[in-house]
């Protein structure tokens, strides 16, 4: 039985596709919209292979309000949105800021306007820990709680904090409008999910991160080094005040992160909290050198790297304090850094061309056997 209907904007991307999978496995109907700018439609096939269910898919740009209207018109049962659609590279955002504001902020406005027209009242927003900026500028803010003041240090982070404000204003406006009309307005809700560094792949080895062009995240870059697509990893700075001089991040397995979106949506539907922000992280900080060591262990040999200058806008420590999500959502990370490295290596080693190749036959047979059980 279908428990609800969700539009997943940016649903063929890395986290979006894993969240679409988690929603289907929890008996939601899923409609994906994506421009395929940095993702592949093949993700839809992999979702179907694993779940046995195929989400509806529309190729459209999130800034195209009329195209979004059409999807809502064709699926009047959609009553929730999970919004991932965005450009997401910190370094690139400094080079083309207007494009980041056009897509990330403009696209969110178009989506929210269309939601309002079609009375779609719950939105889960894929935000980021980058909205906090350098949390070490305040005492006792590492690991970072949701009460840490917002202060992004790069364009990408500023687009995310801007969208958080827009969503908050919109939900409050809709609730106030309903109250003036003598209604509760409690159906209007938003979750702002601030997450840290997603990593890993599906343990089956047939679904993972497949960025088009150059990946911007540490582990996919390391994976490319491991299969010889890249000569070495560039480490941006070894003069931070950490145990080994490299920046500290909180890495979270993508399966745990996808589940976080599912439970946040369920919370909105059950508790009608208005606007809530939650950190989704492990609470464990790892340096860049920690990660190189962990992934090298999964691969079975040391991977080459070179230390270069820091990137503008990077900060020392982004480690989550996830206790609010632990308590209110009854959610916590269950998979380890070693799990993430093992799953990513299985994916990369066996799918060096990502979604541009068929998944290994033995993996499909294993998957089919496990679904029969």
Short mmCIF file of N, CA and C in Angstrom, two decimals, residues 32-116:
data_model
loop_
_atom_site.label_atom_id
_atom_site.label_comp_id
_atom_site.label_asym_id
_atom_site.label_seq_id
_atom_site.Cartn_x
_atom_site.Cartn_y
_atom_site.Cartn_z
N UNK A 32 10.51 11.54 -9.88
CA UNK A 32 11.81 12.23 -9.91
C UNK A 32 11.82 13.27 -11.02
N UNK A 33 12.32 14.47 -10.70
CA UNK A 33 12.62 15.46 -11.73
C UNK A 33 14.10 15.82 -11.62
N UNK A 34 14.76 15.93 -12.76
CA UNK A 34 16.19 16.23 -12.76
C UNK A 34 16.58 16.73 -14.15
N UNK A 35 17.53 17.66 -14.19
CA UNK A 35 18.01 18.17 -15.48
C UNK A 35 19.07 17.28 -16.09
N UNK A 36 19.60 16.33 -15.32
CA UNK A 36 20.70 15.45 -15.71
C UNK A 36 21.99 16.23 -16.00
N UNK A 37 22.09 17.43 -15.45
CA UNK A 37 23.29 18.25 -15.67
C UNK A 37 24.54 17.57 -15.11
N UNK A 38 24.41 16.95 -13.94
CA UNK A 38 25.57 16.28 -13.35
C UNK A 38 25.19 14.89 -12.85
N UNK A 39 24.30 14.24 -13.60
CA UNK A 39 23.85 12.90 -13.19
C UNK A 39 23.40 12.15 -14.43
N UNK A 40 22.98 10.90 -14.22
CA UNK A 40 22.63 10.02 -15.34
C UNK A 40 21.25 9.41 -15.13
N UNK A 41 20.50 9.31 -16.21
CA UNK A 41 19.18 8.68 -16.14
C UNK A 41 19.30 7.18 -15.79
N UNK A 42 20.49 6.62 -15.98
CA UNK A 42 20.73 5.22 -15.64
C UNK A 42 20.46 4.94 -14.16
N UNK A 43 20.58 5.99 -13.34
CA UNK A 43 20.29 5.82 -11.90
C UNK A 43 18.87 5.27 -11.70
N UNK A 44 17.94 5.64 -12.57
CA UNK A 44 16.55 5.15 -12.47
C UNK A 44 16.52 3.63 -12.63
N UNK A 45 17.29 3.13 -13.61
CA UNK A 45 17.33 1.68 -13.83
C UNK A 45 17.91 0.95 -12.62
N UNK A 46 18.94 1.54 -12.01
CA UNK A 46 19.57 0.89 -10.85
C UNK A 46 18.62 0.89 -9.65
N UNK A 47 17.87 1.98 -9.48
CA UNK A 47 16.86 2.04 -8.41
C UNK A 47 15.85 0.91 -8.60
N UNK A 48 15.42 0.71 -9.86
CA UNK A 48 14.43 -0.34 -10.15
C UNK A 48 15.03 -1.74 -9.93
N UNK A 49 16.30 -1.92 -10.32
CA UNK A 49 16.95 -3.22 -10.12
C UNK A 49 16.97 -3.61 -8.65
N UNK A 50 17.24 -2.63 -7.79
CA UNK A 50 17.38 -2.93 -6.36
C UNK A 50 16.02 -3.04 -5.66
N UNK A 51 15.09 -2.14 -6.01
CA UNK A 51 13.81 -2.08 -5.27
C UNK A 51 12.69 -2.87 -5.94
N UNK A 52 12.85 -3.16 -7.23
CA UNK A 52 11.75 -3.80 -7.95
C UNK A 52 10.66 -2.82 -8.34
N UNK A 53 10.88 -1.53 -8.07
CA UNK A 53 9.88 -0.50 -8.41
C UNK A 53 10.56 0.60 -9.22
N UNK A 54 9.84 1.14 -10.20
CA UNK A 54 10.43 2.17 -11.06
C UNK A 54 9.77 3.52 -10.78
N UNK A 55 10.55 4.51 -10.37
CA UNK A 55 9.97 5.83 -10.15
C UNK A 55 9.65 6.50 -11.49
N UNK A 56 8.62 7.34 -11.51
CA UNK A 56 8.36 8.16 -12.71
C UNK A 56 9.50 9.17 -12.83
N UNK A 57 9.85 9.54 -14.07
CA UNK A 57 10.96 10.48 -14.26
C UNK A 57 10.62 11.52 -15.32
N UNK A 58 10.94 12.78 -15.00
CA UNK A 58 10.78 13.89 -15.94
C UNK A 58 12.11 14.63 -16.03
N UNK A 59 12.60 14.80 -17.25
CA UNK A 59 13.81 15.61 -17.42
C UNK A 59 13.38 17.07 -17.51
N UNK A 60 13.74 17.85 -16.51
CA UNK A 60 13.41 19.28 -16.51
C UNK A 60 14.39 20.02 -15.61
N UNK A 61 14.45 21.32 -15.81
CA UNK A 61 15.30 22.16 -14.98
C UNK A 61 14.47 22.73 -13.85
N UNK A 62 15.00 22.70 -12.65
CA UNK A 62 14.25 23.15 -11.47
C UNK A 62 13.90 24.64 -11.55
N UNK A 63 14.58 25.39 -12.41
CA UNK A 63 14.25 26.82 -12.56
C UNK A 63 13.04 27.02 -13.47
N UNK A 64 12.57 25.95 -14.11
CA UNK A 64 11.44 26.04 -15.06
C UNK A 64 10.13 25.78 -14.33
N UNK A 65 9.53 26.84 -13.83
CA UNK A 65 8.33 26.71 -13.01
C UNK A 65 7.17 26.07 -13.78
N UNK A 66 7.02 26.42 -15.06
CA UNK A 66 5.92 25.87 -15.87
C UNK A 66 6.06 24.36 -16.03
N UNK A 67 7.31 23.89 -16.18
CA UNK A 67 7.55 22.44 -16.31
C UNK A 67 7.23 21.71 -15.01
N UNK A 68 7.55 22.34 -13.88
CA UNK A 68 7.23 21.74 -12.57
C UNK A 68 5.71 21.71 -12.39
N UNK A 69 5.04 22.80 -12.78
CA UNK A 69 3.57 22.85 -12.71
C UNK A 69 2.95 21.65 -13.43
N UNK A 70 3.51 21.35 -14.60
CA UNK A 70 2.96 20.26 -15.42
C UNK A 70 3.08 18.91 -14.69
N UNK A 71 4.21 18.69 -14.00
CA UNK A 71 4.41 17.44 -13.26
C UNK A 71 3.38 17.33 -12.13
N UNK A 72 3.19 18.43 -11.39
CA UNK A 72 2.18 18.41 -10.31
C UNK A 72 0.78 18.20 -10.89
N UNK A 73 0.50 18.78 -12.06
CA UNK A 73 -0.81 18.60 -12.70
C UNK A 73 -1.03 17.13 -13.07
N UNK A 74 0.04 16.47 -13.54
CA UNK A 74 -0.07 15.07 -13.97
C UNK A 74 -0.09 14.10 -12.79
N UNK A 75 0.39 14.57 -11.63
CA UNK A 75 0.42 13.72 -10.42
C UNK A 75 -0.21 14.50 -9.26
N UNK A 76 -1.54 14.65 -9.29
CA UNK A 76 -2.21 15.45 -8.24
C UNK A 76 -2.12 14.85 -6.85
N UNK A 77 -1.66 13.58 -6.76
CA UNK A 77 -1.53 12.94 -5.44
C UNK A 77 -0.25 13.36 -4.72
N UNK A 78 0.69 14.02 -5.41
CA UNK A 78 1.94 14.42 -4.75
C UNK A 78 1.63 15.42 -3.64
N UNK A 79 2.06 15.07 -2.42
CA UNK A 79 1.81 15.99 -1.29
C UNK A 79 3.09 16.31 -0.53
N UNK A 80 4.23 15.86 -1.06
CA UNK A 80 5.51 16.13 -0.39
C UNK A 80 6.59 16.36 -1.45
N UNK A 81 7.58 17.16 -1.09
CA UNK A 81 8.74 17.37 -1.96
C UNK A 81 10.01 17.16 -1.15
N UNK A 82 10.99 16.46 -1.72
CA UNK A 82 12.34 16.45 -1.17
C UNK A 82 13.22 17.12 -2.22
N UNK A 83 13.89 18.18 -1.81
CA UNK A 83 14.55 19.09 -2.77
C UNK A 83 16.07 19.00 -2.68
N UNK A 84 16.66 18.32 -3.69
CA UNK A 84 18.11 18.20 -3.79
C UNK A 84 18.69 19.06 -4.91
N UNK A 85 17.84 19.46 -5.86
CA UNK A 85 18.33 20.02 -7.13
C UNK A 85 19.17 21.27 -6.91
N UNK A 86 20.47 21.16 -7.19
CA UNK A 86 21.38 22.29 -6.96
C UNK A 86 22.73 22.01 -7.57
N UNK A 87 23.46 23.08 -7.84
CA UNK A 87 24.89 22.98 -8.12
C UNK A 87 25.59 22.89 -6.77
N UNK A 88 26.70 22.12 -6.69
CA UNK A 88 27.15 21.79 -5.33
C UNK A 88 28.65 21.84 -5.09
N UNK A 89 29.43 22.46 -5.95
CA UNK A 89 30.88 22.46 -5.74
C UNK A 89 31.34 23.78 -5.14
N UNK A 90 31.95 23.70 -3.97
CA UNK A 90 32.39 24.91 -3.25
C UNK A 90 33.34 25.74 -4.11
N UNK A 91 34.36 25.09 -4.69
CA UNK A 91 35.34 25.83 -5.47
C UNK A 91 34.72 26.50 -6.69
N UNK A 92 33.90 25.75 -7.41
CA UNK A 92 33.26 26.27 -8.62
C UNK A 92 32.33 27.44 -8.28
N UNK A 93 31.69 27.37 -7.10
CA UNK A 93 30.74 28.43 -6.74
C UNK A 93 31.41 29.80 -6.64
N UNK A 94 32.71 29.81 -6.30
CA UNK A 94 33.45 31.07 -6.22
C UNK A 94 33.76 31.62 -7.61
N UNK A 95 33.79 30.73 -8.61
CA UNK A 95 34.13 31.15 -9.97
C UNK A 95 32.90 31.60 -10.76
N UNK A 96 31.76 30.96 -10.52
CA UNK A 96 30.53 31.32 -11.27
C UNK A 96 29.38 31.56 -10.27
N UNK A 97 29.52 32.57 -9.41
CA UNK A 97 28.51 32.77 -8.35
C UNK A 97 27.11 33.03 -8.88
N UNK A 98 26.98 33.79 -9.96
CA UNK A 98 25.64 34.11 -10.45
C UNK A 98 24.90 32.86 -10.91
N UNK A 99 25.62 31.92 -11.50
CA UNK A 99 24.99 30.67 -11.92
C UNK A 99 24.53 29.87 -10.70
N UNK A 100 25.31 29.90 -9.62
CA UNK A 100 24.92 29.21 -8.39
C UNK A 100 23.67 29.84 -7.78
N UNK A 101 23.59 31.16 -7.79
CA UNK A 101 22.38 31.82 -7.27
C UNK A 101 21.20 31.56 -8.19
N UNK A 102 21.42 31.58 -9.51
CA UNK A 102 20.32 31.35 -10.45
C UNK A 102 19.71 29.97 -10.26
N UNK A 103 20.57 28.95 -10.16
CA UNK A 103 20.06 27.58 -10.06
C UNK A 103 19.59 27.27 -8.64
N UNK A 104 20.44 27.52 -7.66
CA UNK A 104 20.13 27.07 -6.30
C UNK A 104 19.03 27.90 -5.65
N UNK A 105 19.12 29.21 -5.80
CA UNK A 105 18.10 30.08 -5.19
C UNK A 105 16.90 30.23 -6.13
N UNK A 106 17.17 30.56 -7.40
CA UNK A 106 16.07 30.72 -8.36
C UNK A 106 15.28 29.44 -8.54
N UNK A 107 15.97 28.31 -8.59
CA UNK A 107 15.28 27.03 -8.73
C UNK A 107 14.40 26.71 -7.53
N UNK A 108 14.88 27.06 -6.34
CA UNK A 108 14.10 26.81 -5.12
C UNK A 108 12.84 27.68 -5.09
N UNK A 109 12.97 28.93 -5.54
CA UNK A 109 11.80 29.82 -5.60
C UNK A 109 10.77 29.27 -6.58
N UNK A 110 11.23 28.83 -7.76
CA UNK A 110 10.31 28.26 -8.76
C UNK A 110 9.59 27.04 -8.19
N UNK A 111 10.34 26.18 -7.51
CA UNK A 111 9.75 24.96 -6.94
C UNK A 111 8.73 25.31 -5.85
N UNK A 112 9.07 26.24 -4.98
CA UNK A 112 8.16 26.63 -3.89
C UNK A 112 6.89 27.30 -4.43
N UNK A 113 7.05 28.12 -5.47
CA UNK A 113 5.87 28.77 -6.09
C UNK A 113 4.92 27.71 -6.67
N UNK A 114 5.51 26.73 -7.34
CA UNK A 114 4.69 25.67 -7.93
C UNK A 114 4.03 24.83 -6.84
N UNK A 115 4.76 24.55 -5.76
CA UNK A 115 4.19 23.82 -4.63
C UNK A 115 2.98 24.56 -4.05
N UNK A 116 3.13 25.88 -3.89
CA UNK A 116 2.02 26.67 -3.33
C UNK A 116 0.79 26.59 -4.22
#
